[in-house]
XYZ file of C-alpha atoms in Angstrom:
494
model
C -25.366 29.271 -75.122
C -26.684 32.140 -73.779
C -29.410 32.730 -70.922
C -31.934 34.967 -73.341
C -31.512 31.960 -76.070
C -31.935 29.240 -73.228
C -35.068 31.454 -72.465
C -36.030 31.755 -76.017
C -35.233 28.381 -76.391
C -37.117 27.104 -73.591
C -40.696 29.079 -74.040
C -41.116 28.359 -77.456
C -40.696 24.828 -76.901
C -43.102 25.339 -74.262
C -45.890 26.921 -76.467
C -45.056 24.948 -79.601
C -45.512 22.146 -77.567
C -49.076 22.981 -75.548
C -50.408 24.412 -79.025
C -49.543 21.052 -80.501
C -50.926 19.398 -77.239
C -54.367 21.267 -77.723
C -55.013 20.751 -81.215
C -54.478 17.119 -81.001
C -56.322 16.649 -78.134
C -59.149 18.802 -79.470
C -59.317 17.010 -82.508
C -59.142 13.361 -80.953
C -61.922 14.111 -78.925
C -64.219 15.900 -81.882
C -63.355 12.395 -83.670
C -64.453 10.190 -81.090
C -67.443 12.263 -79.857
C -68.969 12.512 -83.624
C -68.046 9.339 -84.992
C -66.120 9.993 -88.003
C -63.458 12.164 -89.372
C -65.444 15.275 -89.288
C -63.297 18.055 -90.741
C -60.186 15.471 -91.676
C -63.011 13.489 -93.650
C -63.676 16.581 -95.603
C -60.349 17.493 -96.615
C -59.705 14.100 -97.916
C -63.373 14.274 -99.829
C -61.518 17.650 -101.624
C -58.547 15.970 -102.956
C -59.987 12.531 -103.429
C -63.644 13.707 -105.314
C -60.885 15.174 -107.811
C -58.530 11.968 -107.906
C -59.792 9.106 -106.379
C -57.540 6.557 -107.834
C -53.948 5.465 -108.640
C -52.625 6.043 -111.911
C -53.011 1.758 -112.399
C -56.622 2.128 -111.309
C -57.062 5.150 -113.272
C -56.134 3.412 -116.284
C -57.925 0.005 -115.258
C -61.186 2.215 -115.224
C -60.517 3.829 -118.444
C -60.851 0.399 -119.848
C -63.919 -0.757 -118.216
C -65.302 2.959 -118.763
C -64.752 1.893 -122.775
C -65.919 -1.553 -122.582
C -69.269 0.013 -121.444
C -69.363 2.254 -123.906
C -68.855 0.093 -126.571
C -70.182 -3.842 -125.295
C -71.958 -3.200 -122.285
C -72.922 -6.482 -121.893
C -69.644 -8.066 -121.410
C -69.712 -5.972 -118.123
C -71.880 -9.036 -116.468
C -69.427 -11.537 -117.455
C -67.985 -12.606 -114.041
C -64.374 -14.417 -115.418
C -64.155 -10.908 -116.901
C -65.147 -8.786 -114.069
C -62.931 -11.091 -111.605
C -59.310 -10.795 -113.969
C -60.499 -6.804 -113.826
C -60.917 -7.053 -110.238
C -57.523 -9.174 -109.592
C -55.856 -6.407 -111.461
C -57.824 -3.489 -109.063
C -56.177 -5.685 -105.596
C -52.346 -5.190 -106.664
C -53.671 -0.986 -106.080
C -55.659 -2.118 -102.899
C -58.543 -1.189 -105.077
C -61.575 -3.360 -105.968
C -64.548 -3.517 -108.329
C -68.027 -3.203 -108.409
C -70.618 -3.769 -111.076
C -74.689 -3.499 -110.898
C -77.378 -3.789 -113.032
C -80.614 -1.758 -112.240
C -81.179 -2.735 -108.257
C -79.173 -6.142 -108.385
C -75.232 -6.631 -107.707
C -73.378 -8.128 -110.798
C -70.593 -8.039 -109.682
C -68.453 -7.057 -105.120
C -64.454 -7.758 -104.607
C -63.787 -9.289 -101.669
C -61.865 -6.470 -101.009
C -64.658 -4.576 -99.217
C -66.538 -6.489 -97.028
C -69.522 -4.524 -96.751
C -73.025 -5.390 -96.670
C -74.078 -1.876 -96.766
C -71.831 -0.499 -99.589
C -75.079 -1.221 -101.686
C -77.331 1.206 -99.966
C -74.130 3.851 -99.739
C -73.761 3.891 -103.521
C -75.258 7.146 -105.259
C -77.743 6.469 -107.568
C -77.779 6.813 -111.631
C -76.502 9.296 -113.453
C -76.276 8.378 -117.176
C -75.390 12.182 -117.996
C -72.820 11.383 -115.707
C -72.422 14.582 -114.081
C -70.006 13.905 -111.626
C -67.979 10.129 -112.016
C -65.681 10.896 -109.656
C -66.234 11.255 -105.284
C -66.575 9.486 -102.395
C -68.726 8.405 -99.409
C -68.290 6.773 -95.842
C -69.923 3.737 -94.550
C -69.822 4.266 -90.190
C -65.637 4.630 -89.773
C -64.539 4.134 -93.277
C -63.784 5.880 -95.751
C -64.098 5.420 -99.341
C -63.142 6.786 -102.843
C -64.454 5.655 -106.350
C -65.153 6.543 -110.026
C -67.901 5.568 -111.951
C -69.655 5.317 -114.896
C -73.191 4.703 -115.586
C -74.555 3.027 -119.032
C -77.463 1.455 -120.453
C -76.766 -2.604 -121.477
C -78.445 -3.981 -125.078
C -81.723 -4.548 -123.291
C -82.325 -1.295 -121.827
C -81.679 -1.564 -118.212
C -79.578 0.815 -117.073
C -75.957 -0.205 -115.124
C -73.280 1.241 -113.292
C -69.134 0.284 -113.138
C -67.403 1.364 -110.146
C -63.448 0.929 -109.317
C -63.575 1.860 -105.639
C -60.570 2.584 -102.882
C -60.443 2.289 -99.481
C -59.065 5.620 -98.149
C -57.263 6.041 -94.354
C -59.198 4.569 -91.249
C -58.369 7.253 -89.089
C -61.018 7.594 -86.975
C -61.253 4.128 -85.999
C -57.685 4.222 -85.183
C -58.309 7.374 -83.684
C -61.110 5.907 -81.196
C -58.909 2.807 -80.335
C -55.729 4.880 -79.010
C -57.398 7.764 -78.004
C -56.748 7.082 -74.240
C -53.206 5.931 -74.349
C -52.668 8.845 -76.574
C -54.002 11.497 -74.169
C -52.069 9.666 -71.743
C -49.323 9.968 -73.654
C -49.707 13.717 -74.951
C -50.236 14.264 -71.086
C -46.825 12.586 -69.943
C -45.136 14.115 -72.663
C -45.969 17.367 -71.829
C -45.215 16.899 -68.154
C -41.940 15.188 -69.427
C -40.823 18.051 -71.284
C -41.830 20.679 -68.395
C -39.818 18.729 -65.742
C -36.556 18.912 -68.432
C -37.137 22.139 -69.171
C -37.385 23.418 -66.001
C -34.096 21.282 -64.701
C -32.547 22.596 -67.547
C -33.168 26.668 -66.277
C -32.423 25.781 -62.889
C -29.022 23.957 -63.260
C -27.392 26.470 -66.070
C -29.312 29.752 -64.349
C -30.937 29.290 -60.909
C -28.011 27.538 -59.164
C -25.614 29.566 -60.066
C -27.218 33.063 -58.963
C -27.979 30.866 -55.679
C -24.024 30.659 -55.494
C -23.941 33.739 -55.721
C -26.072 34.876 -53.223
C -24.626 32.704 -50.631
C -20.891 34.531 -51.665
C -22.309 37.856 -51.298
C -23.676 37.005 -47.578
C -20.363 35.415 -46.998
C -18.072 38.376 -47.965
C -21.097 40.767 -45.773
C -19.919 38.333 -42.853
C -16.186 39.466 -43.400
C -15.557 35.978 -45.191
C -13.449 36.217 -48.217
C -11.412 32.401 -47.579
C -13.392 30.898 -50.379
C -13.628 30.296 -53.692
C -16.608 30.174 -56.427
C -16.631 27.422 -58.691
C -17.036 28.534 -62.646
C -19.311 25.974 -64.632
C -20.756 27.589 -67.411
C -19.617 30.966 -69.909
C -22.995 32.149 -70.824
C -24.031 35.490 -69.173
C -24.192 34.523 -65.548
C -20.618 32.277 -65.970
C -19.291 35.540 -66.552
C -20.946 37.201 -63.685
C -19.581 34.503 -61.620
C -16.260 34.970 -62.942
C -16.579 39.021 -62.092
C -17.644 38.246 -58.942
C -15.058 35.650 -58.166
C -12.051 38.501 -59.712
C -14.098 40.941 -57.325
C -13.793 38.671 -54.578
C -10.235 37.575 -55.017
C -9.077 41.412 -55.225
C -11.197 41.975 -52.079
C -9.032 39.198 -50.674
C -5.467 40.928 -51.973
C -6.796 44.130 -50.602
C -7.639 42.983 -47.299
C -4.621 41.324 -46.731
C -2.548 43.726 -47.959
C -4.382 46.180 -45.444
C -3.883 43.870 -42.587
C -0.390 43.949 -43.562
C 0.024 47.773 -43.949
C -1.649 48.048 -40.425
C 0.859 45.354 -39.073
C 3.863 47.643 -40.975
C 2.220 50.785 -39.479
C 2.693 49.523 -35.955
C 6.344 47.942 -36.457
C 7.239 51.394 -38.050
C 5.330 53.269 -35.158
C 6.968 51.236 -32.589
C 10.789 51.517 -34.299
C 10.731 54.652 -34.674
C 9.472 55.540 -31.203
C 11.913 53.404 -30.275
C 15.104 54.970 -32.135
C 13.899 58.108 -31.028
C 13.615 57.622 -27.735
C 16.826 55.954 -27.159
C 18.891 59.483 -28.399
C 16.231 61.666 -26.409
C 16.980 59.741 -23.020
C 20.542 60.092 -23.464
C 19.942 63.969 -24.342
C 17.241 64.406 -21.378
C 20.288 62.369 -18.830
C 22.980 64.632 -19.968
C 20.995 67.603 -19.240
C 19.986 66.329 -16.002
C 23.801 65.685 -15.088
C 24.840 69.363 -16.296
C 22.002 70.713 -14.244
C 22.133 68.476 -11.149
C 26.513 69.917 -11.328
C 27.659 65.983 -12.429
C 29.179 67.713 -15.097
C 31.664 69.844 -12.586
C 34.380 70.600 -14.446
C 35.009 72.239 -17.878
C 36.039 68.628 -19.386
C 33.217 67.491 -18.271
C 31.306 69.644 -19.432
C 32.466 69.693 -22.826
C 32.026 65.645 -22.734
C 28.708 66.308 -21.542
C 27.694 68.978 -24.766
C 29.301 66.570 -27.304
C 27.683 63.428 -26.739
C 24.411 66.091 -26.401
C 25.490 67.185 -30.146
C 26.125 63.636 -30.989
C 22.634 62.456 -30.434
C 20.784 65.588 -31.698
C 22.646 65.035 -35.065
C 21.748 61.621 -35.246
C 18.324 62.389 -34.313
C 18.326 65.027 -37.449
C 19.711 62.205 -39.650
C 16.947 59.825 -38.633
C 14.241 62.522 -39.071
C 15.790 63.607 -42.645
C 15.902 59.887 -43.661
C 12.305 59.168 -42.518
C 11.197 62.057 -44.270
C 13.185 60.848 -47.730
C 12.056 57.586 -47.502
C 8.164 58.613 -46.503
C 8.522 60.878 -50.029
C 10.177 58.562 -51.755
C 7.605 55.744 -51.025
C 4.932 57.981 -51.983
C 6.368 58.649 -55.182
C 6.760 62.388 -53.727
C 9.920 62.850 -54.460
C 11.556 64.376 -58.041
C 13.962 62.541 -60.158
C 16.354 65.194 -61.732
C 17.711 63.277 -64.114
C 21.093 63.795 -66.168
C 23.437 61.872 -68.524
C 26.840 61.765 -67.234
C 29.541 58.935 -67.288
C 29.375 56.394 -64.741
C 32.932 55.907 -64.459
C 33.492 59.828 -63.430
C 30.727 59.788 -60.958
C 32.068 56.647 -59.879
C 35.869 58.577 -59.382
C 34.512 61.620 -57.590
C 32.196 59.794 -54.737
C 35.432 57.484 -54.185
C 37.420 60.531 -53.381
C 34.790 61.828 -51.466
C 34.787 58.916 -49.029
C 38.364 57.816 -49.273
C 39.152 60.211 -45.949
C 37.086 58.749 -44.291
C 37.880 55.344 -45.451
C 41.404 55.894 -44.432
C 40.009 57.318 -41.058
C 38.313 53.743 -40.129
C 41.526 52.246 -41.536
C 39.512 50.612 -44.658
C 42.033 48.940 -47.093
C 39.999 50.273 -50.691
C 40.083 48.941 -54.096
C 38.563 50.554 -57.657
C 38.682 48.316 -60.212
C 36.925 49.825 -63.636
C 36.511 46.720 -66.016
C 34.656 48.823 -68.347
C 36.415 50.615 -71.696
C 36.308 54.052 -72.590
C 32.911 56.265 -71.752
C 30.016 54.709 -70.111
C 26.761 56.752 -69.900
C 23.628 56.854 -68.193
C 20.832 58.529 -67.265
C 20.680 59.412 -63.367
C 20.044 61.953 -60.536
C 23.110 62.849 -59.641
C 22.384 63.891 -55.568
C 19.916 60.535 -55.153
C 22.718 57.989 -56.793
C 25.100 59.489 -54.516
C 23.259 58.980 -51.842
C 22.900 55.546 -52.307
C 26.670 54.759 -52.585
C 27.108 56.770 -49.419
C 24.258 54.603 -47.622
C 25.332 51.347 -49.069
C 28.760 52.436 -48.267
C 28.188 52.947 -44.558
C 26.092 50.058 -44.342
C 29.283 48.488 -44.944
C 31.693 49.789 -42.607
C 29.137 49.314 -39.911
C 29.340 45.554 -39.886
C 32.962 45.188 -40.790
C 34.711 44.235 -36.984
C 37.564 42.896 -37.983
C 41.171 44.015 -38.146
C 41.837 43.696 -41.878
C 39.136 45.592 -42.875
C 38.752 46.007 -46.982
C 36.039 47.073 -48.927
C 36.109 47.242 -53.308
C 34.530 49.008 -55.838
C 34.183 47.352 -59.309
C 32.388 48.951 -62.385
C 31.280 46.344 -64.955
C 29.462 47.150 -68.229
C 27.761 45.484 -71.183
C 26.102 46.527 -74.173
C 22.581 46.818 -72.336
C 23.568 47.364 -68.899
C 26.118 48.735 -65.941
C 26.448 47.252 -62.345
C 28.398 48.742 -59.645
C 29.657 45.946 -57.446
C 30.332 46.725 -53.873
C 32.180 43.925 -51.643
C 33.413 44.163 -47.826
C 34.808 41.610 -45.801
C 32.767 42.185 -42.822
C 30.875 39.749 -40.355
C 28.145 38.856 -43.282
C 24.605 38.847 -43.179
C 22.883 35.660 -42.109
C 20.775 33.614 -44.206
C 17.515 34.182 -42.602
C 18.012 37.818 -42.996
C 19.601 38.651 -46.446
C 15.741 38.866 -48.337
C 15.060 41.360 -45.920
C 17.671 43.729 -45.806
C 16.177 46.303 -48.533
C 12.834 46.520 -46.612
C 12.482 49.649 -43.935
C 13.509 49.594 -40.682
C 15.041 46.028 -40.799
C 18.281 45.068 -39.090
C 19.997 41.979 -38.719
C 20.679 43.100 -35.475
C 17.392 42.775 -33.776
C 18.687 44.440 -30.453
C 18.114 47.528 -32.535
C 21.402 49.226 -30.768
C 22.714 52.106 -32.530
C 26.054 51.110 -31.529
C 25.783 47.993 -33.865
C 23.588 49.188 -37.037
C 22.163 52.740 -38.125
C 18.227 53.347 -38.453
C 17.611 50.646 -40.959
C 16.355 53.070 -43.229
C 19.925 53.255 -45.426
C 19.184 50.175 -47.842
C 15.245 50.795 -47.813
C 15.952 54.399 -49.494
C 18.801 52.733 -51.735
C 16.160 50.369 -53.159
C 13.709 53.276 -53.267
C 16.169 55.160 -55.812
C 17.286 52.027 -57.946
C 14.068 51.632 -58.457
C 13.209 55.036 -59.720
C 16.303 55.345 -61.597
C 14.101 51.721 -63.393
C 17.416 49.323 -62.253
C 17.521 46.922 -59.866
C 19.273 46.268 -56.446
C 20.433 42.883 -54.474
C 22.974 41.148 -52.238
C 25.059 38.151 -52.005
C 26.481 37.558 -48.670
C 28.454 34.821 -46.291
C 28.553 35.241 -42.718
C 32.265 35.669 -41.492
C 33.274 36.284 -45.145
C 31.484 39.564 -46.364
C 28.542 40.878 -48.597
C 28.290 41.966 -51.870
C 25.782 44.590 -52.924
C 25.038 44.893 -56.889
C 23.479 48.228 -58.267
C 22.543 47.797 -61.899
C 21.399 50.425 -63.753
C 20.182 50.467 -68.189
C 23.086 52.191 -70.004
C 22.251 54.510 -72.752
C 22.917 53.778 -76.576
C 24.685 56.419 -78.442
C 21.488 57.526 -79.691
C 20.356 58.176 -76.226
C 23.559 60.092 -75.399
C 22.924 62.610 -77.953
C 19.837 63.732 -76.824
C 21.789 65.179 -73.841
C 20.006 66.036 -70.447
C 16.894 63.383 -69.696
């Protein structure tokens, strides 16, 4: 339920409630100040003047009405007035019958000793047979009829009904029903009120006391949801506000704690090449380097470093572009299996150089195409490539290429037999400037930017890059990339 219709709700309870409160009290009081029924007395008196009596009474009076007319004197027969009268009871009615200023004929019914001097007096036109009068608290309604017995004197037949004794009622219970009207009202208040403050106060108290808790720097919490009307769902904005704060805070804290570790490696692998440079140059110009071997010794090692310097630079600066999605994708449809062919040729000198045993093995049939940049794809078989001839120390060194290729996808398998990358490590091979060789010696491992920018292109070509790997048996690096359909194929360039 909503807060306006709790509202709504709630304040015209509140004024249906003190209205009814005020007339009733009002009108209990009027009643017991005057006496009687006051302005409830007259309403009956409009509907009772016109019918007075029950339809049994109604009829019983007809009778007695035509017995009057017709043998008036059998009106002061009492056996005949008391079997009328007996009748007039079963309608909580009774019967009354007079005779110039004596009684004929009371019920028992009434019990009054002043209904005499309350009757109205003779009307043999009668005018007006039907109304009613009050004797102190009660209220009463006949019809009558006036007639004339044999001898003259005139007579009068009335079928009377007690009507509702409201204002002595009234009097009786007017203080526990004050009292009553009173605790009600307080009652309903106190729920009321309860009622507003649990589904609406308590909550925007909540979420006050999270607002001053994230202004304190305090986001290690969590806000309870207990209700889906307008302020649940402020809480639950609030709490989605608060939980992205969260993310974003952390994830600054952790971009701040990557800043530094990439700060600090890279200071470090470029210091380590600089000192060598800066030493060389000190021994060529302090005469270490003496003699023309030497000296040539002395400018290679200086080349050495300055190219592996530029390499670091150039691979920072791909990787920074890369990462901020600064870098175009070019891409092309070719076949996998002749891109494949030529980068294995490509390397295969150098493979034979380091005395790498190679194997190709192309489990795929006929044509496979995809859509790729041709210069970034290469670059990440080169880097994934001398990733692996960096760790392989042994003397049987191999390393294979296999192609495999399904309906949806291709994966380019690349195994080595090298020392293996240990357990701890292997989830966190892809990620920049991480080596399993924590000495961070160049001699050992390369910038540990190589896999980072691999990932960084698989994942812009939309494929997907990982590693198996068992120390002192070898890794296994899988490139998979979507194939095209021969739909795609005809489209030609991407």
């Amino acid at each position: 339920m909503s807060i306006r219709l709790k509202m709504l709700l709630s304040f015209t309870s509140m004024f249906l409630i003190s209205l009814l409160f005020i007339l009733l009290t009002a009108s209990l009081y009027t009643i017991a100040a005057t006496g009687d029924l006051q302005s409830f007395r007259d309403i009956y008196k409009v509907h009772y003047q016109v019918n007075p009596l029950t339809e049994q009474g109604e009829s019983i009076f007809q009778e007695m009405k035509f017995l009057a007319k017709n043998d008036p004197d059998a009106l002061q027969n009492k056996v005949l007035l008391r079997e009328y009268d007996m009748k007039l009871r079963a309608e909580k009615s009774g019967l009354y019958v007079r005779r110039e200023d004596s009684q004929i004929f009371e019920s028992l019914t009434f019990h009054q000793p002043e209904l005499k001097q309350a009757l109205p007096a003779y009307d043999l036109n009668n005018y007006q047979i039907r109304s009613t009068f009050n004797i102190s608290e009660r209220f009463y309604a006949y019809a009558k009829f006036d007639f004339q017995y044999s001898d003259g004197k005139r007579g009068s037949v009335f079928v009377i009904r007690e009507r509702s004794p409201f204002a002595e009622l009234t009097r009786k219970l007017l203080p526990m029903m004050s009292l009553l009207l009173i605790g009600v009202l307080i009652i309903a208040n106190l729920l009321l009120f309860r009622w507003i403050t649990r589904s609406f106060i308590k909550p925007l108290h909540q979420l006050r006391n999270s607002a001053e808790q994230i202004k304190e720097g305090n986001l290690a919490f969590k806000l309870e949801l207990s209700s889906n009307d307008e302020v649940g769902q402020l809480s639950e904005a609030f709490e989605s506000m608060r939980n992205q704060l969260q993310q974003s805070n952390e994830l600054r804290q952790q971009d701040e704690a990557n800043r530094k570790e990439l700060i600090s490696n890279i200071s470090h692998d470029l210091r380590t090449p600089l000192t060598n440079i800066k030493g060389y140059i000190e021994g060529i110009r302090d005469g270490v380097a003496n003699t023309p071997e030497k000296m040539e010794t002395y400018v290679n090692i200086i080349h050495s470093k300055a190219v592996s310097m530029d390499k670091l630079v150039d691979e920072l600066f791909l990787y920074s572009k890369l990462d901020l999605n600064q870098e175009p994708f070019l891409f092309k449809v070719v076949d996998i299996v002749d891109f494949l062919e030529d980068s294995i040729e490509e390397l295969r000198y150098d493979l034979e150089d380091k005395q790498v045993a190679f194997d190709w093995d192309n489990q795929a049939t006929g044509p496979v195409m995809v859509s790729v940049d041709l210069d970034k794809l290469k670059r990440t078989v080169v880097n994934v490539v001398d990733n692996a001839l960096k760790y392989m120390d042994n003397n049987s060194k191999r390393l294979s290429i296999t192609l495999q290729a399904d309906l949806e996808w291709i994966t380019m398998v690349f195994k080595d037999n090298g020392r293996g990358i240990p357990e701890e490590a292997l989830p966190h091979i892809f990620e920049r400037f991480y080596r399993a060789e924590q000495s961070r010696n160049s001699s050992t491992g390369g910038s540990g930017l190589g896999l980072a920018i691999a990932r960084q292109i698989i994942d812009g070509h939309g494929g997907f890059i990982w590693a198996n790997s068992k120390p002192n048996i070898g890794t296994t690096i899988y490139i998979q990339l979507k194939r095209l359909t021969n739909e795609e194929t005809g489209n030609g360039n991407g």
